[in-house]
Amino acid sequence: MWLAILVIVIASVAAFDVTVTNHWNGGFQGKFTITPDHALHGWRAHIICDRALDAVEIWKATVVETKNDGKEYVVENMPWDGEISERNSLEIEFVGRMSGDSAPSCTVTVDGVGGGGSNHQNNPSPTQHTGSAGGGSPIQPGTSVVGGSAMKYDYAKALGLSILFYDAQRSGRLPANNPIPWRGDSAVNDGDAGHDLSGGWYDAGDHVKFNLPMAASTHFLLLSFIKFQDAYKQAGQTNMMCDMIKWPLDYFLKCWIPESQTYYVQVGDGGADHSFWGRPENMNMNRPAFKVTASNPGSDVAGDTASAFAAGYIVFKTICGDIPYANKLLEAAKSIYEFAKNHQKIYSQSVPQANAFYGSSGFKDELSLAAAWLYKATNQDNYLSDAKQFHEAGVPWSLSWDNKNIIATLLLYEITQDGSYKNDVMGFIRSYKPGGGITYTPCGLAYRDQWGANRYAGNAAFVAVLAAADGIEASDYLTWAMSQINYILGDNKYHISYEIGFGSHYPEHPHHRGSSCPTTTTQCNAGDPGPNPNVLKGALVGGPDNQDNYDDRRGDYVKNEVACDYNAGFQGALAGEF
């Protein structure tokens, strides 16, 4: 009796084809759309293929059962997408893993729905590899999946490690509470004509101090601290973060001389610096300082620093509890912003020594962002007017040290609730998700560029968690962001954490001079095949190529470089996920 009823129900369910959007050797990406003829309050779908799959990875559902020797996967809705009203649609993407390089033919049935789905077939692109985080079931908050088995990732630990990386990058005379045992005082005589320029962060594995990426990293980190301060508190990292983030702010205050309208933007010559492989404590080369002035300005680097000062004002007033210091930062933010606004020029045109390393493409994004931050700090309408005037609408290629336009867009949306800003934010994240045009590695990393692949994915994930915090597509964006962070922390074909010190398997040969040199010698060799003697805890290495291949080799600075800006968005995304 029960069997007969079951047969009747299944017979009444319409089947429709899965649209294959991409395939590669070992997997394919497909999608289907549920368009019910009546309201659904929870749903169950059957993905049935003409040959067995090793695994199905799906974001908007969870795999509850596998049948017919792997040819059928039963999936159920996630808690946030079970409600589908009559004639509305829900598009669902998934990745199937199997042997071979041709996609199977698959159909979908939805229990209790007599039709309604996609039945067209697209031509797959042979060049775009897409996927989700490497595993076999959906990623839930606080967990990731490697090889089909659930594994808990400790985001709080990853966050604390990232803070330690910035402490390892400190230049100058280190404080008594220095948490990095293999670091000591260095470059304590940095300066120009008697003006003290010691302090700040070394940029990457080298020892130049570049203020444009340093300021960008600083206000990314401050933004994450403001938006996700509860996460820092839950991780037990509030005091460490206050201590860490004050270091670059103190340095920027040294660099900015409002009386003479002078801002020092670089210390160290890139060419001379890169010819030395050794610890910063052992440097003895000349370290020239470069500046922008009213007659030779730099609106981008000055604007970025204004953002760091204004965001720092909010942090030290509301979180770190140092009102006098906060007020000092606010006054500096106002004055350096006026300098940036009144003397408009790209800084790397004024300081050509920066051009080969951090040449800037423009300054409107920095001016818009600085004005938005100052409006948040002061509530003065003239800053909001400036932020709107300098803002450039549209979807940028990425979030990076050079282009901060998407953060300006987010802040303007928070301030105004204008739908045009929201649309650009959604367009940016859509461009990074599968089907949005970006290449994905087979294991699921959104691959924007070979230089700092993990950095770009982490930055995009940071934008996604910020948007989610602002109420934009929260569940979907958090799930996608988590797929990128979990890839970085281990959901990849090597099961390696690209954050050094996290887990038991991580890079041992980062392209970083201080980490690679023993503290007991004044000389070391970049070609030494052994692991770095000093563990650069928390550093995010550049990452894999577009096929998930990675070499833990110090000489491969494309895959194994580290940098202050590599960690900034990644750390913000970690904070936004718990």
PDB file of N, CA, C and O in Angstrom, residues 290-334:
ATOM      1  N   PHE A 290      61.365  59.864   1.132  1.00  0.00           N
ATOM      2  CA  PHE A 290      60.731  60.574   0.026  1.00  0.00           C
ATOM      3  C   PHE A 290      59.412  61.166   0.508  1.00  0.00           C
ATOM      4  O   PHE A 290      58.694  60.549   1.292  1.00  0.00           O
ATOM      5  N   LYS A 291      59.083  62.364   0.018  1.00  0.00           N
ATOM      6  CA  LYS A 291      57.944  63.096   0.550  1.00  0.00           C
ATOM      7  C   LYS A 291      57.126  63.719  -0.571  1.00  0.00           C
ATOM      8  O   LYS A 291      57.587  63.886  -1.701  1.00  0.00           O
ATOM      9  N   VAL A 292      55.881  64.044  -0.233  1.00  0.00           N
ATOM     10  CA  VAL A 292      55.034  64.874  -1.093  1.00  0.00           C
ATOM     11  C   VAL A 292      54.795  66.192  -0.367  1.00  0.00           C
ATOM     12  O   VAL A 292      54.792  66.251   0.873  1.00  0.00           O
ATOM     13  N   THR A 293      54.610  67.238  -1.169  1.00  0.00           N
ATOM     14  CA  THR A 293      54.425  68.583  -0.630  1.00  0.00           C
ATOM     15  C   THR A 293      53.337  69.289  -1.417  1.00  0.00           C
ATOM     16  O   THR A 293      52.789  68.734  -2.382  1.00  0.00           O
ATOM     17  N   ALA A 294      53.047  70.530  -1.052  1.00  0.00           N
ATOM     18  CA  ALA A 294      52.030  71.297  -1.773  1.00  0.00           C
ATOM     19  C   ALA A 294      52.427  71.514  -3.228  1.00  0.00           C
ATOM     20  O   ALA A 294      51.573  71.576  -4.122  1.00  0.00           O
ATOM     21  N   SER A 295      53.729  71.615  -3.503  1.00  0.00           N
ATOM     22  CA  SER A 295      54.182  71.818  -4.881  1.00  0.00           C
ATOM     23  C   SER A 295      54.445  70.506  -5.608  1.00  0.00           C
ATOM     24  O   SER A 295      54.587  70.498  -6.833  1.00  0.00           O
ATOM     25  N   ASN A 296      54.527  69.440  -4.878  1.00  0.00           N
ATOM     26  CA  ASN A 296      54.764  68.112  -5.464  1.00  0.00           C
ATOM     27  C   ASN A 296      53.883  67.108  -4.718  1.00  0.00           C
ATOM     28  O   ASN A 296      54.375  66.289  -3.942  1.00  0.00           O
ATOM     29  N   PRO A 297      52.559  67.172  -4.924  1.00  0.00           N
ATOM     30  CA  PRO A 297      51.618  66.505  -4.002  1.00  0.00           C
ATOM     31  C   PRO A 297      51.366  65.036  -4.315  1.00  0.00           C
ATOM     32  O   PRO A 297      51.860  64.478  -5.291  1.00  0.00           O
ATOM     33  N   GLY A 298      50.527  64.443  -3.445  1.00  0.00           N
ATOM     34  CA  GLY A 298      50.102  63.049  -3.609  1.00  0.00           C
ATOM     35  C   GLY A 298      48.760  62.843  -2.937  1.00  0.00           C
ATOM     36  O   GLY A 298      48.688  62.498  -1.758  1.00  0.00           O
ATOM     37  N   SER A 299      47.681  63.081  -3.678  1.00  0.00           N
ATOM     38  CA  SER A 299      46.334  63.033  -3.089  1.00  0.00           C
ATOM     39  C   SER A 299      45.931  61.635  -2.674  1.00  0.00           C
ATOM     40  O   SER A 299      45.160  61.460  -1.723  1.00  0.00           O
ATOM     41  N   ASP A 300      46.430  60.615  -3.378  1.00  0.00           N
ATOM     42  CA  ASP A 300      46.042  59.242  -3.075  1.00  0.00           C
ATOM     43  C   ASP A 300      46.610  58.781  -1.738  1.00  0.00           C
ATOM     44  O   ASP A 300      45.883  58.317  -0.867  1.00  0.00           O
ATOM     45  N   VAL A 301      47.921  58.945  -1.570  1.00  0.00           N
ATOM     46  CA  VAL A 301      48.537  58.477  -0.328  1.00  0.00           C
ATOM     47  C   VAL A 301      48.109  59.349   0.851  1.00  0.00           C
ATOM     48  O   VAL A 301      47.882  58.845   1.958  1.00  0.00           O
ATOM     49  N   ALA A 302      47.944  60.657   0.637  1.00  0.00           N
ATOM     50  CA  ALA A 302      47.469  61.528   1.713  1.00  0.00           C
ATOM     51  C   ALA A 302      46.016  61.216   2.052  1.00  0.00           C
ATOM     52  O   ALA A 302      45.628  61.186   3.228  1.00  0.00           O
ATOM     53  N   GLY A 303      45.186  60.958   1.039  1.00  0.00           N
ATOM     54  CA  GLY A 303      43.792  60.610   1.284  1.00  0.00           C
ATOM     55  C   GLY A 303      43.664  59.300   2.024  1.00  0.00           C
ATOM     56  O   GLY A 303      42.842  59.159   2.949  1.00  0.00           O
ATOM     57  N   ASP A 304      44.478  58.317   1.649  1.00  0.00           N
ATOM     58  CA  ASP A 304      44.448  57.029   2.341  1.00  0.00           C
ATOM     59  C   ASP A 304      44.830  57.184   3.811  1.00  0.00           C
ATOM     60  O   ASP A 304      44.259  56.535   4.688  1.00  0.00           O
ATOM     61  N   THR A 305      45.802  58.038   4.055  1.00  0.00           N
ATOM     62  CA  THR A 305      46.222  58.263   5.436  1.00  0.00           C
ATOM     63  C   THR A 305      45.145  58.994   6.218  1.00  0.00           C
ATOM     64  O   THR A 305      44.940  58.711   7.415  1.00  0.00           O
ATOM     65  N   ALA A 306      44.426  59.917   5.565  1.00  0.00           N
ATOM     66  CA  ALA A 306      43.289  60.566   6.222  1.00  0.00           C
ATOM     67  C   ALA A 306      42.245  59.542   6.634  1.00  0.00           C
ATOM     68  O   ALA A 306      41.658  59.626   7.725  1.00  0.00           O
ATOM     69  N   SER A 307      41.998  58.537   5.782  1.00  0.00           N
ATOM     70  CA  SER A 307      41.063  57.464   6.140  1.00  0.00           C
ATOM     71  C   SER A 307      41.548  56.704   7.362  1.00  0.00           C
ATOM     72  O   SER A 307      40.761  56.381   8.264  1.00  0.00           O
ATOM     73  N   ALA A 308      42.854  56.398   7.396  1.00  0.00           N
ATOM     74  CA  ALA A 308      43.404  55.675   8.543  1.00  0.00           C
ATOM     75  C   ALA A 308      43.273  56.506   9.816  1.00  0.00           C
ATOM     76  O   ALA A 308      42.888  55.984  10.873  1.00  0.00           O
ATOM     77  N   PHE A 309      43.562  57.802   9.728  1.00  0.00           N
ATOM     78  CA  PHE A 309      43.437  58.673  10.902  1.00  0.00           C
ATOM     79  C   PHE A 309      41.989  58.753  11.381  1.00  0.00           C
ATOM     80  O   PHE A 309      41.704  58.656  12.584  1.00  0.00           O
ATOM     81  N   ALA A 310      41.041  58.952  10.449  1.00  0.00           N
ATOM     82  CA  ALA A 310      39.636  59.117  10.838  1.00  0.00           C
ATOM     83  C   ALA A 310      39.069  57.822  11.413  1.00  0.00           C
ATOM     84  O   ALA A 310      38.349  57.835  12.418  1.00  0.00           O
ATOM     85  N   ALA A 311      39.379  56.693  10.775  1.00  0.00           N
ATOM     86  CA  ALA A 311      38.928  55.407  11.317  1.00  0.00           C
ATOM     87  C   ALA A 311      39.602  55.136  12.655  1.00  0.00           C
ATOM     88  O   ALA A 311      38.984  54.589  13.585  1.00  0.00           O
ATOM     89  N   GLY A 312      40.884  55.524  12.769  1.00  0.00           N
ATOM     90  CA  GLY A 312      41.591  55.369  14.033  1.00  0.00           C
ATOM     91  C   GLY A 312      40.959  56.193  15.145  1.00  0.00           C
ATOM     92  O   GLY A 312      40.887  55.753  16.301  1.00  0.00           O
ATOM     93  N   TYR A 313      40.475  57.382  14.791  1.00  0.00           N
ATOM     94  CA  TYR A 313      39.769  58.217  15.773  1.00  0.00           C
ATOM     95  C   TYR A 313      38.567  57.463  16.345  1.00  0.00           C
ATOM     96  O   TYR A 313      38.361  57.421  17.561  1.00  0.00           O
ATOM     97  N   ILE A 314      37.780  56.850  15.479  1.00  0.00           N
ATOM     98  CA  ILE A 314      36.597  56.119  15.934  1.00  0.00           C
ATOM     99  C   ILE A 314      37.000  54.944  16.827  1.00  0.00           C
ATOM    100  O   ILE A 314      36.402  54.702  17.878  1.00  0.00           O
ATOM    101  N   VAL A 315      38.039  54.216  16.411  1.00  0.00           N
ATOM    102  CA  VAL A 315      38.480  53.042  17.177  1.00  0.00           C
ATOM    103  C   VAL A 315      38.993  53.438  18.557  1.00  0.00           C
ATOM    104  O   VAL A 315      38.614  52.836  19.577  1.00  0.00           O
ATOM    105  N   PHE A 316      39.854  54.450  18.617  1.00  0.00           N
ATOM    106  CA  PHE A 316      40.444  54.783  19.915  1.00  0.00           C
ATOM    107  C   PHE A 316      39.477  55.548  20.809  1.00  0.00           C
ATOM    108  O   PHE A 316      39.628  55.531  22.033  1.00  0.00           O
ATOM    109  N   LYS A 317      38.454  56.141  20.231  1.00  0.00           N
ATOM    110  CA  LYS A 317      37.422  56.785  21.037  1.00  0.00           C
ATOM    111  C   LYS A 317      36.426  55.772  21.585  1.00  0.00           C
ATOM    112  O   LYS A 317      36.026  55.854  22.758  1.00  0.00           O
ATOM    113  N   THR A 318      36.031  54.790  20.767  1.00  0.00           N
ATOM    114  CA  THR A 318      34.918  53.923  21.144  1.00  0.00           C
ATOM    115  C   THR A 318      35.339  52.533  21.598  1.00  0.00           C
ATOM    116  O   THR A 318      34.575  51.852  22.280  1.00  0.00           O
ATOM    117  N   ILE A 319      36.534  52.075  21.231  1.00  0.00           N
ATOM    118  CA  ILE A 319      36.945  50.703  21.553  1.00  0.00           C
ATOM    119  C   ILE A 319      38.168  50.684  22.465  1.00  0.00           C
ATOM    120  O   ILE A 319      38.168  50.016  23.504  1.00  0.00           O
ATOM    121  N   CYS A 320      39.205  51.398  22.076  1.00  0.00           N
ATOM    122  CA  CYS A 320      40.474  51.318  22.810  1.00  0.00           C
ATOM    123  C   CYS A 320      40.540  52.265  24.006  1.00  0.00           C
ATOM    124  O   CYS A 320      41.447  52.148  24.832  1.00  0.00           O
ATOM    125  N   GLY A 321      39.608  53.224  24.091  1.00  0.00           N
ATOM    126  CA  GLY A 321      39.488  54.045  25.286  1.00  0.00           C
ATOM    127  C   GLY A 321      40.603  55.039  25.509  1.00  0.00           C
ATOM    128  O   GLY A 321      41.016  55.272  26.651  1.00  0.00           O
ATOM    129  N   ASP A 322      41.111  55.653  24.449  1.00  0.00           N
ATOM    130  CA  ASP A 322      42.153  56.678  24.581  1.00  0.00           C
ATOM    131  C   ASP A 322      41.663  57.936  23.872  1.00  0.00           C
ATOM    132  O   ASP A 322      41.980  58.172  22.701  1.00  0.00           O
ATOM    133  N   ILE A 323      40.886  58.753  24.577  1.00  0.00           N
ATOM    134  CA  ILE A 323      40.248  59.925  23.968  1.00  0.00           C
ATOM    135  C   ILE A 323      41.278  60.962  23.506  1.00  0.00           C
ATOM    136  O   ILE A 323      41.154  61.486  22.384  1.00  0.00           O
ATOM    137  N   PRO A 324      42.293  61.304  24.293  1.00  0.00           N
ATOM    138  CA  PRO A 324      43.276  62.278  23.806  1.00  0.00           C
ATOM    139  C   PRO A 324      43.952  61.833  22.512  1.00  0.00           C
ATOM    140  O   PRO A 324      44.154  62.643  21.601  1.00  0.00           O
ATOM    141  N   TYR A 325      44.312  60.559  22.443  1.00  0.00           N
ATOM    142  CA  TYR A 325      44.939  60.062  21.221  1.00  0.00           C
ATOM    143  C   TYR A 325      43.946  60.090  20.064  1.00  0.00           C
ATOM    144  O   TYR A 325      44.299  60.464  18.940  1.00  0.00           O
ATOM    145  N   ALA A 326      42.699  59.723  20.321  1.00  0.00           N
ATOM    146  CA  ALA A 326      41.667  59.762  19.285  1.00  0.00           C
ATOM    147  C   ALA A 326      41.529  61.174  18.723  1.00  0.00           C
ATOM    148  O   ALA A 326      41.465  61.373  17.503  1.00  0.00           O
ATOM    149  N   ASN A 327      41.497  62.174  19.596  1.00  0.00           N
ATOM    150  CA  ASN A 327      41.348  63.556  19.139  1.00  0.00           C
ATOM    151  C   ASN A 327      42.548  64.003  18.310  1.00  0.00           C
ATOM    152  O   ASN A 327      42.401  64.765  17.342  1.00  0.00           O
ATOM    153  N   LYS A 328      43.714  63.538  18.680  1.00  0.00           N
ATOM    154  CA  LYS A 328      44.921  63.850  17.908  1.00  0.00           C
ATOM    155  C   LYS A 328      44.814  63.278  16.494  1.00  0.00           C
ATOM    156  O   LYS A 328      45.181  63.929  15.505  1.00  0.00           O
ATOM    157  N   LEU A 329      44.297  62.068  16.391  1.00  0.00           N
ATOM    158  CA  LEU A 329      44.111  61.442  15.078  1.00  0.00           C
ATOM    159  C   LEU A 329      43.085  62.202  14.242  1.00  0.00           C
ATOM    160  O   LEU A 329      43.268  62.378  13.024  1.00  0.00           O
ATOM    161  N   LEU A 330      42.013  62.659  14.866  1.00  0.00           N
ATOM    162  CA  LEU A 330      40.979  63.371  14.123  1.00  0.00           C
ATOM    163  C   LEU A 330      41.522  64.684  13.555  1.00  0.00           C
ATOM    164  O   LEU A 330      41.238  65.031  12.392  1.00  0.00           O
ATOM    165  N   GLU A 331      42.285  65.421  14.344  1.00  0.00           N
ATOM    166  CA  GLU A 331      42.858  66.665  13.839  1.00  0.00           C
ATOM    167  C   GLU A 331      43.810  66.400  12.687  1.00  0.00           C
ATOM    168  O   GLU A 331      43.833  67.146  11.699  1.00  0.00           O
ATOM    169  N   ALA A 332      44.586  65.338  12.792  1.00  0.00           N
ATOM    170  CA  ALA A 332      45.480  64.977  11.693  1.00  0.00           C
ATOM    171  C   ALA A 332      44.689  64.571  10.453  1.00  0.00           C
ATOM    172  O   ALA A 332      45.071  64.911   9.325  1.00  0.00           O
ATOM    173  N   ALA A 333      43.580  63.847  10.647  1.00  0.00           N
ATOM    174  CA  ALA A 333      42.742  63.444   9.518  1.00  0.00           C
ATOM    175  C   ALA A 333      42.213  64.654   8.771  1.00  0.00           C
ATOM    176  O   ALA A 333      42.220  64.706   7.534  1.00  0.00           O
ATOM    177  N   LYS A 334      41.739  65.655   9.507  1.00  0.00           N
ATOM    178  CA  LYS A 334      41.184  66.854   8.880  1.00  0.00           C
ATOM    179  C   LYS A 334      42.247  67.601   8.080  1.00  0.00           C
ATOM    180  O   LYS A 334      42.016  67.995   6.930  1.00  0.00           O
TER     181      LYS A 334
END
